[in-house]
Amino acid sequence: MSSSDTSSSSSNHKSIAVTATVVGLLTGIALATYGLRLRDRERLRQATSRIRKSLQPGQRYALGPSFLRPKKRETVLIIGAGAYGTAMAYTAAINHHEVILYMRDAAQCECINTKGYNPKYIGEDYPLAPERNKVRGICTPAELQVLLTQQQDLIVILALPCQLTPKWCASHKDWIRPDTLLVSTAKGLYMETKQLIGHAILDALDRAEQPLCFLSGPGFALDIVKGDPTTVVVASDRLVQAVRIQKLMSHSQRFRVYTSHDPVGVQLGGALKNPLAVGAGMIAGMGYGINTLSAVITRASSELCDLCVAMGGDPATIHGLSGIGDLMLTCFSPKSRNQQCGQRLMKGERINDILQEMTVEGVATAQVAMAYAEMCGLDLPLFGMVHSLLNETVKPSQAVELLMGRPLKLETTPH
C-alpha cells in the first residue's frame, strides 16, 4: 500500500469519527431537549390542575380549547321583537340554536314567519333566516304559555324597555319556571321603585333564586345584524350561568361575549351612561365641539366610577365594555337615542313630545341616579346638571357657567 493510500484511509477514518461525534452530539441535544419539553409539559399539566381546582365551576367549564367544550343546541325565547330583540334573535340563530321571537303584533309575526324579516325593525335587507336556521315568531299568549311552562332548559332573553321589564315579569311569573335562565338586556334603572333592574325583576317574580344574567356593552342592533365585529359582556352572580350565555351567543367572526361576576357594576354601567349620553347630545345641541365633549365624557366617567363603587360595584367593570365602552358608543354616535334626545331638547323641543316618539332610558335614569347620589352622599355635578336641564330648573345658558365656575381642585381623588 502506497503512502498516499495510507494518508487517504486515515483521513476517511478521521472524517467518520468526526461525523459520528457530531451525530452523537446532535442526538444528545435532541434527547435533552425532548426531556426538557416533557418536564415542562408535566409542570404545566400540574400547574393547570392546581388552577382548575381553585376555579369556580363556571370558570372551569369555560377553560380549555373550544373543540373540547360541550356543544349543545339551546332553545332560546326572546321577549320583544324590537331592534335589539331582533339582533339577539339573529345572533343566536347564526350559532344554530332554536330561536323563538315573541311579539304582540300579529302582522309583524306573520311577516317574520312567511317572509323571514322583521318589518318594523331592521328590515328586509337583513333576513331572520341566517344559514337556513329560521327564527320562528309567535304572538299569542297560548303559544307563550306552552313554551314557558313546558320547555326544559329554556333560555329567555328579556329584550324589553327597562321600565316595562319588571311589569312583564310580574304578569307572567306563574308561567316562568324557577329554573329558567333569564337574560336581561335592559340598560336602565327602574324608576318606580328606584332599583337596579335585576332587583326589580326578582321582586316582580317574588323569588330570589331565579337564574338571572345581564347582557350589556357597546352594541347597536343594526350593526350587530350587519355582522360588524361587536363585543359585549354578560354578568351573573353565578359565573356558570354567564358562561352558558357566552357560549350561546359568541360567534368567531361577528359577536364576542366576555363574562363577569359583577352584575351590580355591569347594570350600573349600562344604566348610568344613559343620562350622560343625553348630556353629550345637549353639548352638540348647544353648538359646542369636540373639546367640550371630550372633557365632559372624561369627567363623566369619573362620576360614573364613583357612583358604581358607592353602590357596591367593581371600578374595573366601569373601565370595561359595560362602562366606558358603552359610554363612548352612546356619547359619540348620532344613532344614540339618548344623544338625539339631548340635541333636540337644546333646539327647543319638549321632553314629552320626544318621549312619545321613542324610548329614551336616560330621562328616567337621571332621576334615579340623583337619588342614588344623594343616598351615597356623592357630589356628581354632571349628573346633576343633566337632571336639572331635563327638569328645566336650570336654563341651557346657565349650564356652562355653573359647571366651569365650580371651585378648582385636583383632577383625581382617591376612592
mmCIF file of C-alpha atoms in Angstrom:
data_model
loop_
_atom_site.group_PDB
_atom_site.id
_atom_site.type_symbol
_atom_site.label_atom_id
_atom_site.label_comp_id
_atom_site.label_asym_id
_atom_site.label_seq_id
_atom_site.Cartn_x
_atom_site.Cartn_y
_atom_site.Cartn_z
ATOM 1 C CA MET A 1 0.000 0.000 0.000
ATOM 2 C CA SER A 2 1.442 3.400 -1.001
ATOM 3 C CA SER A 3 1.854 6.315 1.393
ATOM 4 C CA SER A 4 -0.887 8.225 -0.459
ATOM 5 C CA ASP A 5 -3.380 5.396 0.088
ATOM 6 C CA THR A 6 -2.483 5.262 3.773
ATOM 7 C CA SER A 7 -2.998 9.026 4.083
ATOM 8 C CA SER A 8 -6.393 8.809 2.314
ATOM 9 C CA SER A 9 -7.558 5.978 4.570
ATOM 10 C CA SER A 10 -6.505 7.880 7.672
ATOM 11 C CA SER A 11 -8.453 10.945 6.503
ATOM 12 C CA ASN A 12 -11.574 8.832 5.925
ATOM 13 C CA HIS A 13 -11.349 7.358 9.436
ATOM 14 C CA LYS A 14 -10.970 10.823 10.909
ATOM 15 C CA SER A 15 -13.944 12.106 8.867
ATOM 16 C CA ILE A 16 -16.080 9.186 10.031
ATOM 17 C CA ALA A 17 -15.037 9.770 13.618
ATOM 18 C CA VAL A 18 -15.900 13.491 13.394
ATOM 19 C CA THR A 19 -19.246 12.699 11.765
ATOM 20 C CA ALA A 20 -20.063 10.166 14.478
ATOM 21 C CA THR A 21 -19.128 12.683 17.156
ATOM 22 C CA VAL A 22 -21.331 15.375 15.597
ATOM 23 C CA VAL A 23 -24.231 12.948 15.178
ATOM 24 C CA GLY A 24 -23.849 11.811 18.746
ATOM 25 C CA LEU A 25 -23.743 15.411 19.969
ATOM 26 C CA LEU A 26 -26.839 16.378 17.984
ATOM 27 C CA THR A 27 -28.660 13.257 19.178
ATOM 28 C CA GLY A 28 -27.761 14.109 22.732
ATOM 29 C CA ILE A 29 -29.043 17.668 22.311
ATOM 30 C CA ALA A 30 -32.270 16.392 20.750
ATOM 31 C CA LEU A 31 -32.831 13.907 23.566
ATOM 32 C CA ALA A 32 -32.054 16.537 26.189
ATOM 33 C CA THR A 33 -34.458 18.991 24.528
ATOM 34 C CA TYR A 34 -37.169 16.330 24.359
ATOM 35 C CA GLY A 35 -36.625 15.527 28.026
ATOM 36 C CA LEU A 36 -36.873 19.201 28.982
ATOM 37 C CA ARG A 37 -40.086 19.523 26.990
ATOM 38 C CA LEU A 38 -41.577 16.513 28.748
ATOM 39 C CA ARG A 39 -40.588 18.007 32.095
ATOM 40 C CA ASP A 40 -42.075 21.409 31.219
ATOM 41 C CA ARG A 41 -45.215 19.772 29.871
ATOM 42 C CA GLU A 42 -45.652 17.848 33.127
ATOM 43 C CA ARG A 43 -45.058 21.011 35.157
ATOM 44 C CA LEU A 44 -47.655 22.846 33.041
ATOM 45 C CA ARG A 45 -50.111 19.987 33.496
ATOM 46 C CA GLN A 46 -49.649 20.074 37.253
ATOM 47 C CA ALA A 47 -49.980 23.876 37.345
ATOM 48 C CA THR A 48 -53.123 23.747 35.226
ATOM 49 C CA SER A 49 -54.560 21.089 37.505
ATOM 50 C CA ARG A 50 -53.922 23.306 40.537
ATOM 51 C CA ILE A 51 -55.520 26.265 38.755
ATOM 52 C CA ARG A 52 -58.585 24.239 37.791
ATOM 53 C CA LYS A 53 -59.075 23.134 41.410
ATOM 54 C CA SER A 54 -59.179 26.785 42.532
ATOM 55 C CA LEU A 55 -61.688 27.843 39.886
ATOM 56 C CA GLN A 56 -65.426 28.104 40.285
ATOM 57 C CA PRO A 57 -67.477 25.581 38.282
ATOM 58 C CA GLY A 58 -68.342 28.130 35.599
ATOM 59 C CA GLN A 59 -64.716 29.183 35.144
ATOM 60 C CA ARG A 60 -63.567 25.560 34.912
ATOM 61 C CA TYR A 61 -66.290 24.911 32.345
ATOM 62 C CA ALA A 62 -65.006 27.747 30.139
ATOM 63 C CA LEU A 63 -61.330 26.714 30.323
ATOM 64 C CA GLY A 64 -59.697 24.807 27.509
ATOM 65 C CA PRO A 65 -59.853 24.576 23.707
ATOM 66 C CA SER A 66 -63.213 25.277 22.137
ATOM 67 C CA PHE A 67 -63.336 21.884 20.420
ATOM 68 C CA LEU A 68 -63.196 20.196 23.845
ATOM 69 C CA ARG A 69 -66.092 22.194 25.258
ATOM 70 C CA PRO A 70 -69.504 20.542 25.141
ATOM 71 C CA LYS A 71 -71.717 21.665 22.273
ATOM 72 C CA LYS A 72 -75.421 21.926 22.844
ATOM 73 C CA ARG A 73 -78.240 23.278 20.714
ATOM 74 C CA GLU A 74 -80.190 25.537 23.039
ATOM 75 C CA THR A 75 -83.798 26.676 22.825
ATOM 76 C CA VAL A 76 -83.941 30.453 23.128
ATOM 77 C CA LEU A 77 -87.093 32.509 23.634
ATOM 78 C CA ILE A 78 -86.694 36.245 23.070
ATOM 79 C CA ILE A 79 -89.317 38.527 24.575
ATOM 80 C CA GLY A 80 -89.691 41.655 22.493
ATOM 81 C CA ALA A 81 -89.253 41.969 18.730
ATOM 82 C CA GLY A 82 -87.792 45.453 18.758
ATOM 83 C CA ALA A 83 -84.448 46.292 17.196
ATOM 84 C CA TYR A 84 -82.318 44.747 19.929
ATOM 85 C CA GLY A 85 -84.555 41.702 20.355
ATOM 86 C CA THR A 86 -84.264 41.117 16.615
ATOM 87 C CA ALA A 87 -80.479 41.430 16.820
ATOM 88 C CA MET A 88 -80.368 38.892 19.671
ATOM 89 C CA ALA A 89 -82.543 36.515 17.639
ATOM 90 C CA TYR A 90 -80.236 36.833 14.656
ATOM 91 C CA THR A 91 -77.111 36.287 16.763
ATOM 92 C CA ALA A 92 -78.478 33.147 18.417
ATOM 93 C CA ALA A 93 -79.704 31.825 15.059
ATOM 94 C CA ILE A 94 -76.316 32.100 13.322
ATOM 95 C CA ASN A 95 -74.989 29.841 16.079
ATOM 96 C CA HIS A 96 -77.571 27.219 15.027
ATOM 97 C CA HIS A 97 -79.784 27.397 18.116
ATOM 98 C CA GLU A 98 -83.564 27.080 18.041
ATOM 99 C CA VAL A 99 -84.831 30.669 18.310
ATOM 100 C CA ILE A 100 -88.384 31.840 19.023
ATOM 101 C CA LEU A 101 -89.209 35.549 18.941
ATOM 102 C CA TYR A 102 -92.287 36.703 20.876
ATOM 103 C CA MET A 103 -94.238 39.842 20.000
ATOM 104 C CA ARG A 104 -97.842 41.049 20.339
ATOM 105 C CA ASP A 105 -98.245 42.349 16.775
ATOM 106 C CA ALA A 106 -99.836 39.587 14.651
ATOM 107 C CA ALA A 107 -98.941 41.230 11.325
ATOM 108 C CA GLN A 108 -95.323 41.595 12.377
ATOM 109 C CA CYS A 109 -95.264 37.948 13.451
ATOM 110 C CA GLU A 110 -96.760 36.767 10.165
ATOM 111 C CA CYS A 111 -94.141 38.688 8.182
ATOM 112 C CA ILE A 112 -91.321 37.128 10.208
ATOM 113 C CA ASN A 113 -92.726 33.621 9.659
ATOM 114 C CA THR A 114 -93.651 33.964 5.982
ATOM 115 C CA LYS A 115 -91.124 36.455 4.608
ATOM 116 C CA GLY A 116 -88.290 35.952 7.083
ATOM 117 C CA TYR A 117 -87.665 39.520 8.218
ATOM 118 C CA ASN A 118 -88.910 41.995 10.831
ATOM 119 C CA PRO A 119 -90.942 44.690 9.015
ATOM 120 C CA LYS A 120 -90.886 47.133 11.950
ATOM 121 C CA TYR A 121 -87.196 46.961 12.819
ATOM 122 C CA ILE A 122 -84.009 46.162 10.907
ATOM 123 C CA GLY A 123 -85.984 45.456 7.694
ATOM 124 C CA GLU A 124 -85.901 43.064 4.769
ATOM 125 C CA ASP A 125 -82.230 43.731 3.975
ATOM 126 C CA TYR A 126 -81.327 41.548 6.961
ATOM 127 C CA PRO A 127 -83.458 38.367 6.952
ATOM 128 C CA LEU A 128 -84.002 36.341 10.116
ATOM 129 C CA ALA A 129 -83.097 33.053 8.486
ATOM 130 C CA PRO A 130 -79.289 33.076 8.667
ATOM 131 C CA GLU A 131 -77.627 29.946 7.268
ATOM 132 C CA ARG A 132 -81.083 28.390 6.829
ATOM 133 C CA ASN A 133 -81.735 28.394 10.581
ATOM 134 C CA LYS A 134 -85.006 30.295 10.549
ATOM 135 C CA VAL A 135 -86.223 32.323 13.525
ATOM 136 C CA ARG A 136 -89.827 31.457 14.441
ATOM 137 C CA GLY A 137 -92.204 34.202 15.521
ATOM 138 C CA ILE A 138 -95.079 33.746 17.993
ATOM 139 C CA CYS A 139 -97.653 36.295 19.105
ATOM 140 C CA THR A 140 -100.350 34.554 21.158
ATOM 141 C CA PRO A 141 -100.398 34.107 24.953
ATOM 142 C CA ALA A 142 -101.233 30.421 24.481
ATOM 143 C CA GLU A 143 -98.045 29.754 22.499
ATOM 144 C CA LEU A 144 -96.028 31.732 25.033
ATOM 145 C CA GLN A 145 -97.508 29.815 27.963
ATOM 146 C CA VAL A 146 -96.681 26.444 26.431
ATOM 147 C CA LEU A 147 -93.062 27.438 25.883
ATOM 148 C CA LEU A 148 -92.546 28.955 29.311
ATOM 149 C CA THR A 149 -94.220 26.198 31.270
ATOM 150 C CA GLN A 150 -93.241 23.081 29.329
ATOM 151 C CA GLN A 151 -89.883 23.690 27.634
ATOM 152 C CA GLN A 152 -86.973 22.163 29.559
ATOM 153 C CA ASP A 153 -83.675 24.122 29.821
ATOM 154 C CA LEU A 154 -85.223 27.173 28.190
ATOM 155 C CA ILE A 155 -83.241 30.422 27.982
ATOM 156 C CA VAL A 156 -85.388 33.571 27.992
ATOM 157 C CA ILE A 157 -83.859 36.833 26.764
ATOM 158 C CA LEU A 158 -85.822 39.841 28.015
ATOM 159 C CA ALA A 159 -85.326 42.424 25.255
ATOM 160 C CA LEU A 160 -87.892 44.926 26.558
ATOM 161 C CA PRO A 161 -87.540 48.581 27.594
ATOM 162 C CA CYS A 162 -86.282 48.893 31.148
ATOM 163 C CA GLN A 163 -89.459 50.343 32.640
ATOM 164 C CA LEU A 164 -91.582 47.553 31.098
ATOM 165 C CA THR A 165 -89.400 44.572 32.005
ATOM 166 C CA PRO A 166 -90.420 44.115 35.686
ATOM 167 C CA LYS A 167 -94.092 44.581 34.809
ATOM 168 C CA TRP A 168 -93.882 41.873 32.145
ATOM 169 C CA CYS A 169 -92.177 39.531 34.618
ATOM 170 C CA ALA A 170 -94.856 40.192 37.258
ATOM 171 C CA SER A 171 -97.685 39.436 34.845
ATOM 172 C CA HIS A 172 -96.064 36.179 33.657
ATOM 173 C CA LYS A 173 -94.439 34.943 36.875
ATOM 174 C CA ASP A 174 -96.790 31.947 37.146
ATOM 175 C CA TRP A 175 -95.594 30.754 33.731
ATOM 176 C CA ILE A 176 -91.858 31.265 34.290
ATOM 177 C CA ARG A 177 -90.254 28.156 35.738
ATOM 178 C CA PRO A 178 -87.948 28.674 38.746
ATOM 179 C CA ASP A 179 -85.062 27.006 36.875
ATOM 180 C CA THR A 180 -85.434 29.033 33.650
ATOM 181 C CA LEU A 181 -82.400 31.205 32.936
ATOM 182 C CA LEU A 182 -83.432 34.824 32.296
ATOM 183 C CA VAL A 183 -81.169 37.290 30.470
ATOM 184 C CA SER A 184 -81.935 40.997 30.745
ATOM 185 C CA THR A 185 -80.700 43.335 28.012
ATOM 186 C CA ALA A 186 -82.340 46.419 29.564
ATOM 187 C CA LYS A 187 -79.924 49.268 30.293
ATOM 188 C CA GLY A 188 -81.588 51.398 32.903
ATOM 189 C CA LEU A 189 -82.758 51.759 36.487
ATOM 190 C CA TYR A 190 -86.344 51.015 37.455
ATOM 191 C CA MET A 191 -87.920 54.386 38.137
ATOM 192 C CA GLU A 192 -91.000 53.222 40.037
ATOM 193 C CA THR A 193 -89.017 51.713 42.930
ATOM 194 C CA LYS A 194 -85.579 53.280 42.202
ATOM 195 C CA GLN A 195 -83.995 49.844 41.898
ATOM 196 C CA LEU A 196 -81.424 48.133 39.763
ATOM 197 C CA ILE A 197 -83.276 46.291 37.019
ATOM 198 C CA GLY A 198 -82.157 42.924 38.429
ATOM 199 C CA HIS A 199 -83.632 43.632 41.858
ATOM 200 C CA ALA A 200 -86.856 44.834 40.246
ATOM 201 C CA ILE A 201 -87.107 41.634 38.163
ATOM 202 C CA LEU A 202 -86.604 39.373 41.188
ATOM 203 C CA ASP A 203 -89.147 41.345 43.209
ATOM 204 C CA ALA A 204 -91.618 41.095 40.332
ATOM 205 C CA LEU A 205 -91.151 37.322 40.201
ATOM 206 C CA ASP A 206 -91.330 37.129 44.008
ATOM 207 C CA ARG A 207 -88.383 34.744 44.120
ATOM 208 C CA ALA A 208 -84.760 35.457 44.970
ATOM 209 C CA GLU A 209 -83.136 32.384 43.410
ATOM 210 C CA GLN A 210 -84.246 32.824 39.794
ATOM 211 C CA PRO A 211 -81.227 32.286 37.468
ATOM 212 C CA LEU A 212 -80.514 35.753 36.045
ATOM 213 C CA CYS A 213 -77.871 37.303 33.770
ATOM 214 C CA PHE A 214 -77.312 40.808 32.441
ATOM 215 C CA LEU A 215 -76.033 41.445 28.925
ATOM 216 C CA SER A 216 -74.561 44.870 28.280
ATOM 217 C CA GLY A 217 -71.910 46.690 26.280
ATOM 218 C CA PRO A 218 -71.402 48.798 23.149
ATOM 219 C CA GLY A 219 -73.639 47.267 20.503
ATOM 220 C CA PHE A 220 -76.195 48.940 18.251
ATOM 221 C CA ALA A 221 -78.736 46.451 16.915
ATOM 222 C CA LEU A 222 -78.297 47.224 13.211
ATOM 223 C CA ASP A 223 -74.504 46.939 13.390
ATOM 224 C CA ILE A 224 -74.844 43.549 15.112
ATOM 225 C CA VAL A 225 -77.136 42.231 12.385
ATOM 226 C CA LYS A 226 -74.882 43.679 9.663
ATOM 227 C CA GLY A 227 -72.119 41.499 11.043
ATOM 228 C CA ASP A 228 -69.825 44.249 12.326
ATOM 229 C CA PRO A 229 -67.471 42.702 14.922
ATOM 230 C CA THR A 230 -69.042 43.509 18.290
ATOM 231 C CA THR A 231 -68.031 42.765 21.884
ATOM 232 C CA VAL A 232 -70.326 42.744 24.909
ATOM 233 C CA VAL A 233 -70.233 41.429 28.477
ATOM 234 C CA VAL A 234 -72.644 39.151 30.329
ATOM 235 C CA ALA A 235 -72.678 39.146 34.135
ATOM 236 C CA SER A 236 -74.166 36.924 36.797
ATOM 237 C CA ASP A 237 -73.657 36.137 40.473
ATOM 238 C CA ARG A 238 -73.124 32.556 39.309
ATOM 239 C CA LEU A 239 -70.441 32.568 36.656
ATOM 240 C CA VAL A 240 -71.595 29.248 35.211
ATOM 241 C CA GLN A 241 -74.785 30.981 34.049
ATOM 242 C CA ALA A 242 -72.810 33.778 32.373
ATOM 243 C CA VAL A 243 -70.615 31.187 30.641
ATOM 244 C CA ARG A 244 -73.716 29.455 29.287
ATOM 245 C CA ILE A 245 -74.820 32.709 27.623
ATOM 246 C CA GLN A 246 -71.274 33.380 26.461
ATOM 247 C CA LYS A 247 -71.233 30.048 24.621
ATOM 248 C CA LEU A 248 -74.764 30.578 23.323
ATOM 249 C CA MET A 249 -74.134 33.983 21.723
ATOM 250 C CA SER A 250 -70.434 34.101 20.797
ATOM 251 C CA HIS A 251 -69.534 33.851 17.131
ATOM 252 C CA SER A 252 -65.931 33.612 15.932
ATOM 253 C CA GLN A 253 -66.265 36.414 13.359
ATOM 254 C CA ARG A 254 -69.160 38.614 14.487
ATOM 255 C CA PHE A 255 -70.024 38.619 18.170
ATOM 256 C CA ARG A 256 -67.684 38.135 21.130
ATOM 257 C CA VAL A 257 -69.067 37.817 24.657
ATOM 258 C CA TYR A 258 -66.981 38.321 27.781
ATOM 259 C CA THR A 259 -68.135 37.162 31.210
ATOM 260 C CA SER A 260 -68.231 38.998 34.526
ATOM 261 C CA HIS A 261 -69.206 38.107 38.085
ATOM 262 C CA ASP A 262 -70.012 41.771 38.882
ATOM 263 C CA PRO A 263 -73.709 42.115 37.983
ATOM 264 C CA VAL A 264 -74.014 45.310 40.039
ATOM 265 C CA GLY A 265 -71.227 47.039 38.113
ATOM 266 C CA VAL A 266 -72.488 45.834 34.730
ATOM 267 C CA GLN A 267 -76.029 47.010 35.482
ATOM 268 C CA LEU A 268 -74.865 50.396 36.761
ATOM 269 C CA GLY A 269 -72.500 50.963 33.841
ATOM 270 C CA GLY A 270 -75.158 50.113 31.267
ATOM 271 C CA ALA A 271 -77.768 52.259 33.008
ATOM 272 C CA LEU A 272 -75.880 55.321 34.198
ATOM 273 C CA LYS A 273 -74.228 56.094 30.880
ATOM 274 C CA ASN A 274 -77.704 56.914 29.501
ATOM 275 C CA PRO A 275 -78.212 60.317 31.196
ATOM 276 C CA LEU A 276 -74.575 61.139 30.443
ATOM 277 C CA ALA A 277 -75.275 60.444 26.758
ATOM 278 C CA VAL A 278 -78.251 62.810 26.962
ATOM 279 C CA GLY A 279 -75.758 65.362 28.270
ATOM 280 C CA ALA A 280 -73.455 64.672 25.310
ATOM 281 C CA GLY A 281 -76.373 65.417 22.989
ATOM 282 C CA MET A 282 -77.031 68.637 24.882
ATOM 283 C CA ILE A 283 -73.443 69.721 24.230
ATOM 284 C CA ALA A 284 -73.880 69.150 20.499
ATOM 285 C CA GLY A 285 -77.261 70.885 20.604
ATOM 286 C CA MET A 286 -75.666 73.962 22.212
ATOM 287 C CA GLY A 287 -73.158 74.104 19.367
ATOM 288 C CA TYR A 288 -70.024 73.102 21.276
ATOM 289 C CA GLY A 289 -67.334 70.947 19.682
ATOM 290 C CA ILE A 290 -65.049 68.031 20.429
ATOM 291 C CA ASN A 291 -63.050 69.830 23.155
ATOM 292 C CA THR A 292 -66.152 70.190 25.288
ATOM 293 C CA LEU A 293 -67.467 66.722 24.507
ATOM 294 C CA SER A 294 -64.137 65.054 25.346
ATOM 295 C CA ALA A 295 -63.890 66.947 28.628
ATOM 296 C CA VAL A 296 -67.422 66.032 29.670
ATOM 297 C CA ILE A 297 -67.035 62.339 28.781
ATOM 298 C CA THR A 298 -63.769 62.114 30.710
ATOM 299 C CA ARG A 299 -65.171 63.757 33.824
ATOM 300 C CA ALA A 300 -68.421 61.818 33.452
ATOM 301 C CA SER A 301 -66.533 58.511 33.506
ATOM 302 C CA SER A 302 -65.061 59.547 36.864
ATOM 303 C CA GLU A 303 -68.518 60.303 38.272
ATOM 304 C CA LEU A 304 -69.780 57.008 36.870
ATOM 305 C CA CYS A 305 -66.978 55.132 38.641
ATOM 306 C CA ASP A 306 -67.575 56.958 41.944
ATOM 307 C CA LEU A 307 -71.256 56.064 41.958
ATOM 308 C CA CYS A 308 -70.569 52.466 40.928
ATOM 309 C CA VAL A 309 -68.126 51.965 43.805
ATOM 310 C CA ALA A 310 -70.517 53.581 46.289
ATOM 311 C CA MET A 311 -73.275 51.188 45.170
ATOM 312 C CA GLY A 312 -71.099 48.102 45.586
ATOM 313 C CA GLY A 313 -69.746 47.609 42.069
ATOM 314 C CA ASP A 314 -66.172 46.985 40.954
ATOM 315 C CA PRO A 315 -64.448 50.054 39.430
ATOM 316 C CA ALA A 316 -62.693 47.750 36.943
ATOM 317 C CA THR A 317 -66.119 46.930 35.493
ATOM 318 C CA ILE A 318 -66.743 50.608 34.731
ATOM 319 C CA HIS A 319 -63.436 50.696 32.850
ATOM 320 C CA GLY A 320 -64.701 47.863 30.642
ATOM 321 C CA LEU A 321 -67.329 47.273 27.975
ATOM 322 C CA SER A 322 -70.438 47.983 30.044
ATOM 323 C CA GLY A 323 -68.996 51.248 31.388
ATOM 324 C CA ILE A 324 -66.538 53.249 29.302
ATOM 325 C CA GLY A 325 -67.251 51.157 26.193
ATOM 326 C CA ASP A 326 -70.984 51.812 26.231
ATOM 327 C CA LEU A 327 -70.461 55.425 27.331
ATOM 328 C CA MET A 328 -68.285 56.171 24.298
ATOM 329 C CA LEU A 329 -70.719 54.457 21.934
ATOM 330 C CA THR A 330 -73.745 56.427 23.085
ATOM 331 C CA CYS A 331 -71.974 59.753 23.515
ATOM 332 C CA PHE A 332 -70.191 59.823 20.152
ATOM 333 C CA SER A 333 -72.716 58.143 17.868
ATOM 334 C CA PRO A 334 -75.597 60.034 16.236
ATOM 335 C CA LYS A 335 -77.552 56.742 16.289
ATOM 336 C CA SER A 336 -77.944 57.016 20.071
ATOM 337 C CA ARG A 337 -81.497 57.905 21.104
ATOM 338 C CA ASN A 338 -80.164 59.440 24.312
ATOM 339 C CA GLN A 339 -77.867 61.714 22.340
ATOM 340 C CA GLN A 340 -80.636 62.600 19.876
ATOM 341 C CA CYS A 341 -82.885 63.488 22.813
ATOM 342 C CA GLY A 342 -80.291 65.885 24.261
ATOM 343 C CA GLN A 343 -79.778 67.635 20.937
ATOM 344 C CA ARG A 344 -83.479 68.056 20.311
ATOM 345 C CA LEU A 345 -84.050 69.457 23.806
ATOM 346 C CA MET A 346 -81.415 72.135 23.281
ATOM 347 C CA LYS A 347 -83.093 73.073 19.996
ATOM 348 C CA GLY A 348 -86.362 73.800 21.777
ATOM 349 C CA GLU A 349 -88.381 70.577 21.603
ATOM 350 C CA ARG A 350 -90.348 69.415 24.651
ATOM 351 C CA ILE A 351 -89.316 66.294 26.512
ATOM 352 C CA ASN A 352 -92.829 64.808 26.495
ATOM 353 C CA ASP A 353 -93.044 65.131 22.712
ATOM 354 C CA ILE A 354 -89.714 63.345 22.287
ATOM 355 C CA LEU A 355 -90.697 60.517 24.640
ATOM 356 C CA GLN A 356 -93.888 59.915 22.680
ATOM 357 C CA GLU A 357 -91.765 59.159 19.595
ATOM 358 C CA MET A 358 -89.066 56.940 21.122
ATOM 359 C CA THR A 359 -87.837 55.292 24.300
ATOM 360 C CA VAL A 360 -85.078 57.325 25.985
ATOM 361 C CA GLU A 361 -83.804 55.426 29.015
ATOM 362 C CA GLY A 362 -81.601 58.321 30.124
ATOM 363 C CA VAL A 363 -84.555 60.509 31.121
ATOM 364 C CA ALA A 364 -85.886 58.167 33.804
ATOM 365 C CA THR A 365 -82.414 57.006 34.806
ATOM 366 C CA ALA A 366 -81.265 60.572 35.511
ATOM 367 C CA GLN A 367 -83.814 60.876 38.289
ATOM 368 C CA VAL A 368 -82.853 57.554 39.875
ATOM 369 C CA ALA A 369 -79.134 58.348 39.547
ATOM 370 C CA MET A 370 -79.565 61.545 41.532
ATOM 371 C CA ALA A 371 -81.482 59.641 44.209
ATOM 372 C CA TYR A 372 -78.567 57.187 44.426
ATOM 373 C CA ALA A 373 -76.025 60.029 44.590
ATOM 374 C CA GLU A 374 -77.906 61.697 47.434
ATOM 375 C CA MET A 375 -78.260 58.374 49.243
ATOM 376 C CA CYS A 376 -74.486 57.789 48.967
ATOM 377 C CA GLY A 377 -73.536 61.386 49.805
ATOM 378 C CA LEU A 378 -71.817 62.000 46.457
ATOM 379 C CA ASP A 379 -71.339 65.273 44.589
ATOM 380 C CA LEU A 380 -71.879 64.456 40.894
ATOM 381 C CA PRO A 381 -72.057 67.787 39.037
ATOM 382 C CA LEU A 382 -72.514 66.405 35.523
ATOM 383 C CA PHE A 383 -75.296 64.008 36.515
ATOM 384 C CA GLY A 384 -76.866 66.861 38.465
ATOM 385 C CA MET A 385 -76.708 69.267 35.539
ATOM 386 C CA VAL A 386 -78.310 66.791 33.116
ATOM 387 C CA HIS A 387 -81.059 66.173 35.668
ATOM 388 C CA SER A 388 -81.602 69.928 36.120
ATOM 389 C CA LEU A 389 -81.751 70.594 32.379
ATOM 390 C CA LEU A 390 -84.240 67.745 31.883
ATOM 391 C CA ASN A 391 -86.451 69.152 34.633
ATOM 392 C CA GLU A 392 -85.954 72.740 33.356
ATOM 393 C CA THR A 393 -84.724 74.005 36.748
ATOM 394 C CA VAL A 394 -81.590 75.321 35.005
ATOM 395 C CA LYS A 395 -81.538 77.131 31.664
ATOM 396 C CA PRO A 396 -79.078 75.990 28.976
ATOM 397 C CA SER A 397 -77.479 79.441 29.019
ATOM 398 C CA GLN A 398 -76.613 78.970 32.721
ATOM 399 C CA ALA A 399 -75.250 75.430 32.480
ATOM 400 C CA VAL A 400 -71.715 76.195 31.287
ATOM 401 C CA GLU A 401 -71.042 78.893 33.869
ATOM 402 C CA LEU A 402 -72.385 76.733 36.703
ATOM 403 C CA LEU A 403 -70.097 73.865 35.744
ATOM 404 C CA MET A 404 -66.963 75.778 34.711
ATOM 405 C CA GLY A 405 -67.205 78.171 37.670
ATOM 406 C CA ARG A 406 -67.079 75.479 40.343
ATOM 407 C CA PRO A 407 -64.208 75.628 42.908
ATOM 408 C CA LEU A 408 -60.865 74.439 41.460
ATOM 409 C CA LYS A 409 -59.445 71.152 42.746
ATOM 410 C CA LEU A 410 -57.209 68.157 41.987
ATOM 411 C CA GLU A 411 -58.160 66.155 38.908
ATOM 412 C CA THR A 412 -58.214 62.811 40.708
ATOM 413 C CA THR A 413 -59.272 61.926 44.216
ATOM 414 C CA PRO A 414 -58.828 58.533 45.944
ATOM 415 C CA HIS A 415 -61.876 56.283 46.204
#
